[in-house]
Tab-separated table of C-alpha atoms and ligand atoms in Angstrom:
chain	number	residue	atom	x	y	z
A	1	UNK	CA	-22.437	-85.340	-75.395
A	2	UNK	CA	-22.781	-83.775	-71.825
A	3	UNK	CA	-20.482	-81.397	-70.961
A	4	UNK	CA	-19.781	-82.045	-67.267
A	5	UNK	CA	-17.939	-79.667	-64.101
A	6	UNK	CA	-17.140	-82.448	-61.588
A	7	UNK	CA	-16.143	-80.254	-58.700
A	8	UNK	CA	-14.610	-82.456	-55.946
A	9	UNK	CA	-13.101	-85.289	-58.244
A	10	UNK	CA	-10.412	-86.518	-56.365
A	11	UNK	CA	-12.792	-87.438	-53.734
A	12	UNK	CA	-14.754	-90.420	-53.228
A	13	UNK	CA	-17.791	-89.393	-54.698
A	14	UNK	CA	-15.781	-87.493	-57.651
A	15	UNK	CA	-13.793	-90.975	-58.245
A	16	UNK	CA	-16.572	-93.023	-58.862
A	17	UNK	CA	-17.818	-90.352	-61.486
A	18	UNK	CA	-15.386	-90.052	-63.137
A	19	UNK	CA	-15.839	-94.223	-62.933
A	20	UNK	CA	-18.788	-93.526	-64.830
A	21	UNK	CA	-17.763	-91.038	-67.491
A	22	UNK	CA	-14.957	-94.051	-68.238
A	23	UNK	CA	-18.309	-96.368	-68.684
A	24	UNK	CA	-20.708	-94.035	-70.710
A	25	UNK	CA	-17.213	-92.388	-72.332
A	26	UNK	CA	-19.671	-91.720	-75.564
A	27	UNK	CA	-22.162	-89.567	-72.931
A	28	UNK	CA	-20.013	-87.070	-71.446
A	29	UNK	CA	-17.269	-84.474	-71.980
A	30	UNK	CA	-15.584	-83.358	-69.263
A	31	UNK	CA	-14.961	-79.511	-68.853
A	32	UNK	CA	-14.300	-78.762	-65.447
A	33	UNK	CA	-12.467	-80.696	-62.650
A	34	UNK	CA	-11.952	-79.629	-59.004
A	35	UNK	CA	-9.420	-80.656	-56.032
A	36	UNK	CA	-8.613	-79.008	-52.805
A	37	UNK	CA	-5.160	-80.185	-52.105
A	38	UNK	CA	-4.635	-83.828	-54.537
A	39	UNK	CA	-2.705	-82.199	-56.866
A	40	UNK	CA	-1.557	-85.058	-57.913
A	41	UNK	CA	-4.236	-87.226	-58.379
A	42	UNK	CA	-5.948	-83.882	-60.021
A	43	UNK	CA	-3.022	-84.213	-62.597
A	44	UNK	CA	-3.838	-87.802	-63.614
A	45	UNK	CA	-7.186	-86.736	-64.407
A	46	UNK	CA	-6.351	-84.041	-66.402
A	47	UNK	CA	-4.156	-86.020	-68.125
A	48	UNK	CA	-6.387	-88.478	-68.769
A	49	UNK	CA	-10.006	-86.319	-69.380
A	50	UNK	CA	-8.089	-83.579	-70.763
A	51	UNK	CA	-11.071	-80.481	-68.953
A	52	UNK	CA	-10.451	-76.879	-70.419
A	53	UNK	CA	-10.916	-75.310	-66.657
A	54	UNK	CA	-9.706	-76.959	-63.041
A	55	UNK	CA	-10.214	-75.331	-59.585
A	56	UNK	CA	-7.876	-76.019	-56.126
A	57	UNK	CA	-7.510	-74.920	-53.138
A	58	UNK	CA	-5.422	-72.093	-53.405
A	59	UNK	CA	-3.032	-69.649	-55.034
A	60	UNK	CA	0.084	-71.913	-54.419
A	61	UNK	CA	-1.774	-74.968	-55.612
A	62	UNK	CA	-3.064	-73.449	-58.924
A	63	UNK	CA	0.860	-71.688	-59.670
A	64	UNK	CA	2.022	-75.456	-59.402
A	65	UNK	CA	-0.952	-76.607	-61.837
A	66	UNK	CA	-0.195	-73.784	-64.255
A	67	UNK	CA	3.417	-74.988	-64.359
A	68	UNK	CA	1.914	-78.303	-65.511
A	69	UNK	CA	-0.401	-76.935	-67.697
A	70	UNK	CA	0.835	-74.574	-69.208
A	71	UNK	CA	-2.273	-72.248	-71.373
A	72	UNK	CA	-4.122	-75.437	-72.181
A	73	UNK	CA	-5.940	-75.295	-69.023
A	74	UNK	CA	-7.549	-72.018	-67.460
A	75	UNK	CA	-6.802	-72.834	-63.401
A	76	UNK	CA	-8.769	-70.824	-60.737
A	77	UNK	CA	-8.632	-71.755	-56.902
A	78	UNK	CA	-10.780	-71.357	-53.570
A	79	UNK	CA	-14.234	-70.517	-53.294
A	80	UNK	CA	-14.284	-68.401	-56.116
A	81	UNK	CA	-13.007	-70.423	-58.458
A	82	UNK	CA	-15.546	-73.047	-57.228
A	83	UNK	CA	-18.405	-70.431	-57.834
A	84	UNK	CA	-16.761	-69.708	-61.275
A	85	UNK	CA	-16.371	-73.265	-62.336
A	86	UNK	CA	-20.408	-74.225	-61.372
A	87	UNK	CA	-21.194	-70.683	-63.700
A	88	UNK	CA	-19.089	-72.520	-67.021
A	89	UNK	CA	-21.778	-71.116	-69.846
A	90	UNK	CA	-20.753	-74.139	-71.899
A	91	UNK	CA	-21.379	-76.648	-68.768
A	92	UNK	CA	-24.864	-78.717	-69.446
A	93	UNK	CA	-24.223	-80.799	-65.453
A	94	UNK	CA	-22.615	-79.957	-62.579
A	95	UNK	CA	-21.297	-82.216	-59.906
A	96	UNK	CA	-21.421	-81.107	-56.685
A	97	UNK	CA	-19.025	-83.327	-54.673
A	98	UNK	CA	-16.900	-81.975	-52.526
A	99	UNK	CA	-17.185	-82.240	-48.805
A	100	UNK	CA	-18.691	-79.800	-45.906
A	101	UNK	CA	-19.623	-76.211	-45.799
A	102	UNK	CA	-17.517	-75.301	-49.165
A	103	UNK	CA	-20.204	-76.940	-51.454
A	104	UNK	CA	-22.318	-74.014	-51.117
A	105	UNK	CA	-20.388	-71.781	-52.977
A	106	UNK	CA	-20.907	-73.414	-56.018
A	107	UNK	CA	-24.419	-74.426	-55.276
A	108	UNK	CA	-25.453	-71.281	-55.184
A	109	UNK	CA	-23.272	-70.077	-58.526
A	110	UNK	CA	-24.629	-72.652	-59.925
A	111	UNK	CA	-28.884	-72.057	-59.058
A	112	UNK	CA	-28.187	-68.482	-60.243
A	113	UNK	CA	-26.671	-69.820	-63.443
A	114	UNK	CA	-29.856	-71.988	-64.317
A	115	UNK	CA	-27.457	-75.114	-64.129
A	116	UNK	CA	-28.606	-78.927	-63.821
A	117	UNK	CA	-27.059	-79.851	-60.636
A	118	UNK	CA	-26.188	-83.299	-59.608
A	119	UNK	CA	-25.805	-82.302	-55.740
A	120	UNK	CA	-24.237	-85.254	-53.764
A	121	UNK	CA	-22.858	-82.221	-51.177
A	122	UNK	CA	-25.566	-82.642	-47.715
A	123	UNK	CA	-23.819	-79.747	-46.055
A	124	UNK	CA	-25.185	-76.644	-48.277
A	125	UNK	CA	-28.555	-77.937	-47.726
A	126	UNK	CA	-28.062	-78.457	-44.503
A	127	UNK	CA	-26.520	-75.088	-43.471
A	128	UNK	CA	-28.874	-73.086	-46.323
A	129	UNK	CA	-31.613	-75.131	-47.337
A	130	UNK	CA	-34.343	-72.324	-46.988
A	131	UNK	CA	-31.884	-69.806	-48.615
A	132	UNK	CA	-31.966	-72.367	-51.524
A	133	UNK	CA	-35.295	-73.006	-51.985
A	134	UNK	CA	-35.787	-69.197	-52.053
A	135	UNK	CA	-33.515	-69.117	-55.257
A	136	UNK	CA	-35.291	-71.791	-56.823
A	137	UNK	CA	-38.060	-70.002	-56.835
A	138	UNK	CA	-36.308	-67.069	-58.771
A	139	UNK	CA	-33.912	-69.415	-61.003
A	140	UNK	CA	-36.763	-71.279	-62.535
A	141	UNK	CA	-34.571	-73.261	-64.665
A	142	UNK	CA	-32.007	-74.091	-62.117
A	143	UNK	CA	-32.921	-78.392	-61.113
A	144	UNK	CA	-30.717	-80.436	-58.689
A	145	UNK	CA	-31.090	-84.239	-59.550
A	146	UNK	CA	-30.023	-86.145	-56.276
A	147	UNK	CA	-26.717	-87.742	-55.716
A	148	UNK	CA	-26.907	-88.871	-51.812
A	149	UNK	CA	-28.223	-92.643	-52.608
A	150	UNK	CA	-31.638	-92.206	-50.243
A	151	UNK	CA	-32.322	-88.804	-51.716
A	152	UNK	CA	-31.894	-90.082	-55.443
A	153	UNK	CA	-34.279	-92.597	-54.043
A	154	UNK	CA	-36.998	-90.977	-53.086
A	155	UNK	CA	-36.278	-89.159	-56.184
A	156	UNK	CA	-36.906	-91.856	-58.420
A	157	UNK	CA	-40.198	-93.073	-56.375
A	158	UNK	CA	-41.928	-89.502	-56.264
A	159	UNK	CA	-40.824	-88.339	-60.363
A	160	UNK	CA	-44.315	-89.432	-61.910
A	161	UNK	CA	-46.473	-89.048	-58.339
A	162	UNK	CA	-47.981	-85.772	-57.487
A	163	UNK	CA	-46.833	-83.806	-54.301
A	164	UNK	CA	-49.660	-84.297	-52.465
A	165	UNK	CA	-50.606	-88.013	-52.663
A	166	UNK	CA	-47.200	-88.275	-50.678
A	167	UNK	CA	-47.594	-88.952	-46.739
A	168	UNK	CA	-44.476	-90.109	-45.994
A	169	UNK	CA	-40.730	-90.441	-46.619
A	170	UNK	CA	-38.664	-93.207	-44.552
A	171	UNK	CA	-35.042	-92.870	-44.851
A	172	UNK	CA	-33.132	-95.824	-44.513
A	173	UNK	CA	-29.511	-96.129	-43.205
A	174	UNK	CA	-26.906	-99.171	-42.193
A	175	UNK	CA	-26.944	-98.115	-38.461
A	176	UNK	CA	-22.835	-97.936	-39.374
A	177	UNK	CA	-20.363	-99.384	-37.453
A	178	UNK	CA	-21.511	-99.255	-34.141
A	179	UNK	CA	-25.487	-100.585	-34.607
A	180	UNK	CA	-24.825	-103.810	-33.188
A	181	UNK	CA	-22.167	-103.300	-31.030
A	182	UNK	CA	-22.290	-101.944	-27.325
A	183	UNK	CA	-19.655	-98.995	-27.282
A	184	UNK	CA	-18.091	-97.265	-24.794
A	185	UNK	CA	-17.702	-93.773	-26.882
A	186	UNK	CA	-14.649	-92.518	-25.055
A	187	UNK	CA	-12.771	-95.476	-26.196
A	188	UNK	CA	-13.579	-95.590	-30.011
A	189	UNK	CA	-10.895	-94.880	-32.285
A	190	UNK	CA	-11.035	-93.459	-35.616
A	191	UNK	CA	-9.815	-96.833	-37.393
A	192	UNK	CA	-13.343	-98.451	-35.426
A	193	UNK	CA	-15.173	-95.432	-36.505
A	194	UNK	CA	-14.020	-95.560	-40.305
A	195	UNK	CA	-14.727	-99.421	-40.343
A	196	UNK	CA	-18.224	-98.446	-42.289
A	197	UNK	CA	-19.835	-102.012	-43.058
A	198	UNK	CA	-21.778	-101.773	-46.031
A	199	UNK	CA	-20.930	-98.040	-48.063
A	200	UNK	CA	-16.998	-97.140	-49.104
A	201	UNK	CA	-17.079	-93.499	-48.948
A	202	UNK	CA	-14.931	-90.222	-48.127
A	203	UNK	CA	-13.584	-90.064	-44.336
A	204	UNK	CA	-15.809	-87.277	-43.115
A	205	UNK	CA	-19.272	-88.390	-44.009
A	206	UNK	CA	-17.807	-92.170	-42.891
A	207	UNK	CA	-17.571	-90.835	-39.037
A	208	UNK	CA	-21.082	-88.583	-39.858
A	209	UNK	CA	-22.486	-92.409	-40.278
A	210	UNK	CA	-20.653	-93.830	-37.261
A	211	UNK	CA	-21.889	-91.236	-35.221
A	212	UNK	CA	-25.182	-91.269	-36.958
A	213	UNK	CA	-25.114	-87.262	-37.575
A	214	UNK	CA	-25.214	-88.078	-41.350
A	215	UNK	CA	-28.806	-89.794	-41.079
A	216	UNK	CA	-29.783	-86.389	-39.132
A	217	UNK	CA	-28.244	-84.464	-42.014
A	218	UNK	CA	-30.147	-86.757	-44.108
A	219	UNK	CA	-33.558	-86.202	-42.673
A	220	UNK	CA	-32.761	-81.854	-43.442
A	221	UNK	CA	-31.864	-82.877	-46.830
A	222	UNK	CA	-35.193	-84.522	-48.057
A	223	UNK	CA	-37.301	-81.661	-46.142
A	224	UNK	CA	-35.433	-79.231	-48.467
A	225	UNK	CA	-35.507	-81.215	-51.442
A	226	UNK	CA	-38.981	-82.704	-51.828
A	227	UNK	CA	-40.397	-80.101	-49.170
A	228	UNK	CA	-42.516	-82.703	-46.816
A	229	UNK	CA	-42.284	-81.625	-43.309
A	230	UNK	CA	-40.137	-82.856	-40.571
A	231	UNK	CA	-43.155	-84.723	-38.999
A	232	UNK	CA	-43.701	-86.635	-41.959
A	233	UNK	CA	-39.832	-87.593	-42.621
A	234	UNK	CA	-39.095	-91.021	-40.586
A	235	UNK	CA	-35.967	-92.883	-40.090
A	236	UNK	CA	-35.213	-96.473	-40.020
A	237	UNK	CA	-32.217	-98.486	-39.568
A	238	UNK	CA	-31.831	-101.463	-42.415
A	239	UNK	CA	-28.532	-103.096	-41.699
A	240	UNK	CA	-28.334	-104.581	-45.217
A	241	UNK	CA	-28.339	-101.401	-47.180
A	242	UNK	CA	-30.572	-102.468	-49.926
A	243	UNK	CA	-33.724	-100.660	-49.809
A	244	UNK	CA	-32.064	-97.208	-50.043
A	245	UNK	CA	-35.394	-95.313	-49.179
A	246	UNK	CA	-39.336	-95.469	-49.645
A	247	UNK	CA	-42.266	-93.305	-50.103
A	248	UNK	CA	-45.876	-93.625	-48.107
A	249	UNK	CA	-48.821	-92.604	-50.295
A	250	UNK	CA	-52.257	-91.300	-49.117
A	251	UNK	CA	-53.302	-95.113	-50.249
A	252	UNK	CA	-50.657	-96.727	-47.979
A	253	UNK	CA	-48.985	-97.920	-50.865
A	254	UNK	CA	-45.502	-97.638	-50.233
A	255	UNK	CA	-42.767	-97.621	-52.980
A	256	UNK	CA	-38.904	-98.296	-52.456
A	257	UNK	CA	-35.864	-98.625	-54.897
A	258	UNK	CA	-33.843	-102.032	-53.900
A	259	UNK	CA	-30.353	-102.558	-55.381
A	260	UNK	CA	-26.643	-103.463	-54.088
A	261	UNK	CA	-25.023	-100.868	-52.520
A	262	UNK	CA	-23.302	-99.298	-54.626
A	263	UNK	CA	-22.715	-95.366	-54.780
A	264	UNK	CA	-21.961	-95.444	-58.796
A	265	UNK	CA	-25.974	-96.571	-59.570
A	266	UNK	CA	-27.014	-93.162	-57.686
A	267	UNK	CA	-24.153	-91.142	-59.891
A	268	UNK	CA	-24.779	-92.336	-62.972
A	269	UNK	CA	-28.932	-91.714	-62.985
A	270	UNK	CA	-27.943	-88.329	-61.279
A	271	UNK	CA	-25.508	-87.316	-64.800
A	272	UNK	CA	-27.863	-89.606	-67.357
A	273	UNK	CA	-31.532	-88.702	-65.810
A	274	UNK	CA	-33.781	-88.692	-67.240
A	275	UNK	CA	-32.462	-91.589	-69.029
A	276	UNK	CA	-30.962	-95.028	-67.943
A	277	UNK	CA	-28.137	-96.711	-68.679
A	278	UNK	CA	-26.584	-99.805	-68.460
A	279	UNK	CA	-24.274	-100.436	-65.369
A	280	UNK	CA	-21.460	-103.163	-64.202
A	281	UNK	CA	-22.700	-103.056	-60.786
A	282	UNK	CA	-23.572	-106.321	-59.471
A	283	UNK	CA	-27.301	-107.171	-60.204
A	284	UNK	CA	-29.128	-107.228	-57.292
A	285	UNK	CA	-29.901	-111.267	-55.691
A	286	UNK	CA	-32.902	-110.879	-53.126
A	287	UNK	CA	-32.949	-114.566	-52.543
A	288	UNK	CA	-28.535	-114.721	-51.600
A	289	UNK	CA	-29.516	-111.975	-49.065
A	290	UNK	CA	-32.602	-114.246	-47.485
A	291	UNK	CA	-33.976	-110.988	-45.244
A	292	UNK	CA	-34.382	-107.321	-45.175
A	293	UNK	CA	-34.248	-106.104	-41.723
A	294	UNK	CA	-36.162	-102.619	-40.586
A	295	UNK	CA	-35.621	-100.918	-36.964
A	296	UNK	CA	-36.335	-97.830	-34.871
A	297	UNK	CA	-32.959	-95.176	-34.878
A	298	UNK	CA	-31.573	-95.521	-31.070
A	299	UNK	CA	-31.593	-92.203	-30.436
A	300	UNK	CA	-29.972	-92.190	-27.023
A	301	UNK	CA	-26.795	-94.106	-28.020
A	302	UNK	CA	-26.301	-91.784	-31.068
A	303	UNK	CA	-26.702	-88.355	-29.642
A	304	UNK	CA	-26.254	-86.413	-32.585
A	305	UNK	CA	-28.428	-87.747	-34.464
A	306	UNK	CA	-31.485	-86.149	-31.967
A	307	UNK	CA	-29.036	-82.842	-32.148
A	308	UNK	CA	-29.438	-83.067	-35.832
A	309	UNK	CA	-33.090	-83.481	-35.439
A	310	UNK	CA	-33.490	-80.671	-32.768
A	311	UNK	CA	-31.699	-78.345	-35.078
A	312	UNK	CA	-33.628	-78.853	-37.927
A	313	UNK	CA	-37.071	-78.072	-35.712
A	314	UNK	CA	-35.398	-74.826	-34.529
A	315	UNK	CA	-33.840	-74.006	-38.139
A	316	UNK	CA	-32.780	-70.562	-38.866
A	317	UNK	CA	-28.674	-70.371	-38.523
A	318	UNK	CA	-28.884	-73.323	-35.865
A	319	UNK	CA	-28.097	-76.020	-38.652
A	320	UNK	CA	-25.368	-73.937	-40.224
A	321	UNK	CA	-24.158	-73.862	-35.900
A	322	UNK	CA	-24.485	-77.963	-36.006
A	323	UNK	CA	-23.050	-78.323	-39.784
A	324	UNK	CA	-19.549	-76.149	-38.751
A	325	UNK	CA	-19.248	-77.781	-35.008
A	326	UNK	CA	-19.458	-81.336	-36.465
A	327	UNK	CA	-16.914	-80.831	-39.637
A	328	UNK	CA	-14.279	-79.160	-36.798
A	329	UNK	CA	-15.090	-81.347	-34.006
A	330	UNK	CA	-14.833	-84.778	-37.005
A	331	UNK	CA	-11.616	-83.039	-38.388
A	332	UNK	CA	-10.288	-83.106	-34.527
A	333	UNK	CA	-11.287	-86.680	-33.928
A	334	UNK	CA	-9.781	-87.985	-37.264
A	335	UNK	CA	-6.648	-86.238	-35.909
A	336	UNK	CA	-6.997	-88.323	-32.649
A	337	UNK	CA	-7.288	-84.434	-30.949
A	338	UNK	CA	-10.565	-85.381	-29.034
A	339	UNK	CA	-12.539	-88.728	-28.149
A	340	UNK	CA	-15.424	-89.797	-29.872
A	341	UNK	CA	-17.735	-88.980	-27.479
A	342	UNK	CA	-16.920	-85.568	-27.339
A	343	UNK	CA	-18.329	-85.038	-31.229
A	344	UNK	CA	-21.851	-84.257	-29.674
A	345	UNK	CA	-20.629	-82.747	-26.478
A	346	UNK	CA	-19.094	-79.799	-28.784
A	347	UNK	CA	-22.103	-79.648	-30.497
A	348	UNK	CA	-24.873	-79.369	-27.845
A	349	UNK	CA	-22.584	-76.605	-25.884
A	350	UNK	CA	-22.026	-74.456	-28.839
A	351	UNK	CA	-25.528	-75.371	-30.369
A	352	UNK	CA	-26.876	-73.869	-26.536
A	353	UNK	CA	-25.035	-70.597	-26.493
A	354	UNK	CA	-26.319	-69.758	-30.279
A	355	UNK	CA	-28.880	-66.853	-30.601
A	356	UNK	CA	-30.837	-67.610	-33.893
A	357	UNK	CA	-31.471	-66.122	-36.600
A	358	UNK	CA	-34.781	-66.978	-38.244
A	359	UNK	CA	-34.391	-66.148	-41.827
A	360	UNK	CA	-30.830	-65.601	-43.103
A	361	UNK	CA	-29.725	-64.619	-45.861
A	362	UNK	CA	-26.605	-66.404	-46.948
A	363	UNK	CA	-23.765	-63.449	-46.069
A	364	UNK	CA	-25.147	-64.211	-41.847
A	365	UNK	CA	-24.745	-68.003	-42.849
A	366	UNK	CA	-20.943	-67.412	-44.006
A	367	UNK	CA	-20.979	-65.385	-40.154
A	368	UNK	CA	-22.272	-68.080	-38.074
A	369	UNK	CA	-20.426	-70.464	-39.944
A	370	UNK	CA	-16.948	-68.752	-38.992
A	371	UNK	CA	-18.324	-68.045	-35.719
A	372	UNK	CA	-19.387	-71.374	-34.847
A	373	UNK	CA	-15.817	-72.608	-36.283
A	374	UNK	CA	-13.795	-70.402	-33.965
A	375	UNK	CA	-16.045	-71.631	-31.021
A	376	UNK	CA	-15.423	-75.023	-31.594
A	377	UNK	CA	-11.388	-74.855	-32.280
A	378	UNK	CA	-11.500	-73.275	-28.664
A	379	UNK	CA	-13.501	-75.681	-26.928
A	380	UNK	CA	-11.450	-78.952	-28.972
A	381	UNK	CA	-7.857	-76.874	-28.372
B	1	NAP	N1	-18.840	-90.807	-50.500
B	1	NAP	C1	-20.089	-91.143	-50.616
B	1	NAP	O1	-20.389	-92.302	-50.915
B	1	NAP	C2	-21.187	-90.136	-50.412
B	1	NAP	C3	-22.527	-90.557	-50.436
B	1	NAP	C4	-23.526	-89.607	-50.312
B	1	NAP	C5	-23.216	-88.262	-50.156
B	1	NAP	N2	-21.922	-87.877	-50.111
B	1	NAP	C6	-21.599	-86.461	-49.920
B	1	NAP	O2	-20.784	-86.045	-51.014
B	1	NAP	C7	-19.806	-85.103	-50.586
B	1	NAP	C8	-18.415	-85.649	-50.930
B	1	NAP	O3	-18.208	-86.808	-50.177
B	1	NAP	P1	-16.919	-87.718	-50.408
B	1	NAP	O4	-17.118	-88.889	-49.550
B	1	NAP	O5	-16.676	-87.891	-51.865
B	1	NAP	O6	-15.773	-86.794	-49.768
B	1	NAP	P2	-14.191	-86.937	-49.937
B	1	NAP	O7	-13.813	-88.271	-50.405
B	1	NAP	O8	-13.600	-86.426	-48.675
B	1	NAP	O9	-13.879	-85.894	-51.128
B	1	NAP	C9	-14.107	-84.535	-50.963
B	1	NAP	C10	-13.709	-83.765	-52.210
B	1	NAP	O10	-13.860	-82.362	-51.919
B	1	NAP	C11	-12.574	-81.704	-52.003
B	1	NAP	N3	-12.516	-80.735	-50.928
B	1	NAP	C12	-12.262	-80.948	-49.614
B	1	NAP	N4	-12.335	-79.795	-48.917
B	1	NAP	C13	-12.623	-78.831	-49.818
B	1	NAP	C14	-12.798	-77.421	-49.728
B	1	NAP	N5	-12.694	-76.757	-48.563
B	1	NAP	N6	-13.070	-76.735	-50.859
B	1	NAP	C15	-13.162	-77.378	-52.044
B	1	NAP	N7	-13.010	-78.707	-52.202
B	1	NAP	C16	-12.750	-79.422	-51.090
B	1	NAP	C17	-11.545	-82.818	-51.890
B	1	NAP	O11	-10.314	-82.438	-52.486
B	1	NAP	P3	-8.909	-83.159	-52.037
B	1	NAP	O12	-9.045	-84.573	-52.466
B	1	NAP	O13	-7.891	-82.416	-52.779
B	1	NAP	O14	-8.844	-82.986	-50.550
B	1	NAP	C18	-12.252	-83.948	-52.623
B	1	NAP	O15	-12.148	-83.771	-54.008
B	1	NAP	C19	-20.037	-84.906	-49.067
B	1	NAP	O16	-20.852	-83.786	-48.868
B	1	NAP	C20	-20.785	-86.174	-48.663
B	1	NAP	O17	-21.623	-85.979	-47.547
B	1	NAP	C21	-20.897	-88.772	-50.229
């Protein structure tokens, strides 16, 4: 048996596995769960997976757990008790699935604790992904198996190919929403926005997709996780969301991994690698879907996806600067506080006023990423 931290699990990412813990039950124990504010919900699952340690939000939040509780169940809360949840000694996997900047907390905690770490969380890597590669280096037993369904992948494709046969990565995406459709941005609302056609996923990384920022995140993701240079990362929009990704080889060969869309496939080989399981998805009918469509990103009507892209070439603190704008500017929009179209507007002013800095370490990350925060809240207030 595993024993698994699922930190995020009343999200939509920590749903789904605990979906799969139900399937494999005989697999995994679970040891640690995490919520921000879902009490509730976090209550069910403790109910039902019975972990010896849960994590919230805060102080308030954890006082009304313990009341629940009682001593069966140690209860920490914020960022540390995120960090002190991915550190478990007993914990074999942990799940990194909660949403935005927070997730690199634990990532961290967790690389320094020599964990396996399933990391469905973009943002750390987004914000930090030099500052994590560095600890790799020291934490030689620390792995991260990929979560995000294009990262897992590549994953998959590159696992018995050596580094350097690789030439290229294409990551696909849906397009979202608004691929087909001419928009006027100032008039999209966030019901549109959260309309995603093909993936059912948390609200946040739904508008990242409508505004195309997540495929941008995306792109920062694989450079830090299978270290190929930007140059040699491509994009391209497939509007039926099968092939989730594919590797070029110095051959031309190129190698994909097809299936439904479906985020539980990429969770479960994430917990299970390096073995595979049966699933219940729905098995995968090539000749129902007819044709597999591939295009070039349209960069112009999706600005921040090219913002994305221009902060990754400039790196430093300028992707932490993009990562904090977006999550306030997304949080505003969701709270019908600013048009869509003003997402990238926030962005571009605050990314233009930034002075980099070229190697951080991760205490100036925590800085810019308050910094850029405050900026943004004054600009969207
Ligand atoms: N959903 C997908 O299909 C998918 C696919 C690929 C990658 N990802 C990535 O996976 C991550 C999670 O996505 P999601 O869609 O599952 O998000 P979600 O549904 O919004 O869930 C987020 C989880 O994180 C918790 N959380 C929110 N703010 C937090 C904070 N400040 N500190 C600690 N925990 C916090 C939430 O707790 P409460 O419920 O209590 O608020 C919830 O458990 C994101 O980084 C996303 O980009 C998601």
């Amino acid at each position: 048996m595993r024993k698994l931290v699922i930190l995020g699990s009343t999200g939509s990412i920590g749903v789904n596995a605990l979906n799969v813990v139900r399937h494999l039950k005989d697999k995994f124990n679970v040891i640690g769960l995490s919520a921000y504010s879902n009490v509730r919900l976090l209550k069910e699952q403790i109910n039902e997976f019975k972990p010896e340690f849960v994590c919230v939000g805060d102080e308030k939040r954890a006082e009304e757990l313990h009341r629940y509780c009682g001593k069966k169940v140690k209860i920490f809360y914020g960022n540390e008790g995120l960090k002190a949840l991915a550190s478990l000694k007993p914990a074999d996997i942990v799940l990194i699935a909660v949403v935005g900047a927070a997730g690199l907390y634990p990532l961290i905690s967790a690389i320094e604790s020599g964990k396996r770490i399933a990391l469905a969380n973009k943002e750390s890597l987004v914000i930090a992904g030099d500052v994590i590669t560095k600890l790799f280096k020291k934490h030689t037993s620390a792995e991260i198996i990929p979560v995000d369904s294009e990262h897992s992948a590549i994953f998959q494709c590159i696992k018995n190919e050596s580094h350097r046969d690789i030439s290229r990565l294409f990551i696909t995406g849906s397009g979202g929403p608004f691929f087909r459709k001419k928009i006027s941005p100032d008039k999209i609302t966030p019901v549109q926005a959260l309309a995603h056609p093909s993936w059912s996923m948390g609200k946040k990384i739904t508008i990242d997709s409508a505004t195309m920022m997540n495929k941008g995140f995306e792109v920062i993701e694989a450079h830090h996780l299978f270290g190929i240079p930007f140059d040699r990362i491509k994009l391209v929009i497939h509007p039926q969301s099968i092939v989730h990704s594919m590797v070029e080889f110095c051959d031309g060969s190129v190698l994909g991994l097809l299936s439904v869309p479906d985020m539980r496939l990429a969770i479960q080989y994430g917990l299970t690698y390096p073995e595979r399981y049966p699933t219940k998805i729905k098995l995968l009918d090539l000749t129902k879907i007819n044709k597999l469509e591939f295009y070039q990103p349209d960069y112009k009507k999706f600005p921040c996806l090219q913002l994305a892209l221009e902060a990754a070439r400039i790196g430093g603190t300028m992707p932490a600067v993009l990562n904090a704008v977006n999550e306030v500017a997304v949080h505003n929009f969701l709270k019908n506080k600013i048009k869509f179209s003003i997402i990238p507007k926030v962005i571009e002013k605050i990314m233009k006023t930034h002075k980099v800095i070229k190697n951080p370490v991760p205490g100036e990350i925590f800085e810019i990423d308050t910094w850029a925060r405050r900026k943004a809240e004054e600009l969207v207030c």
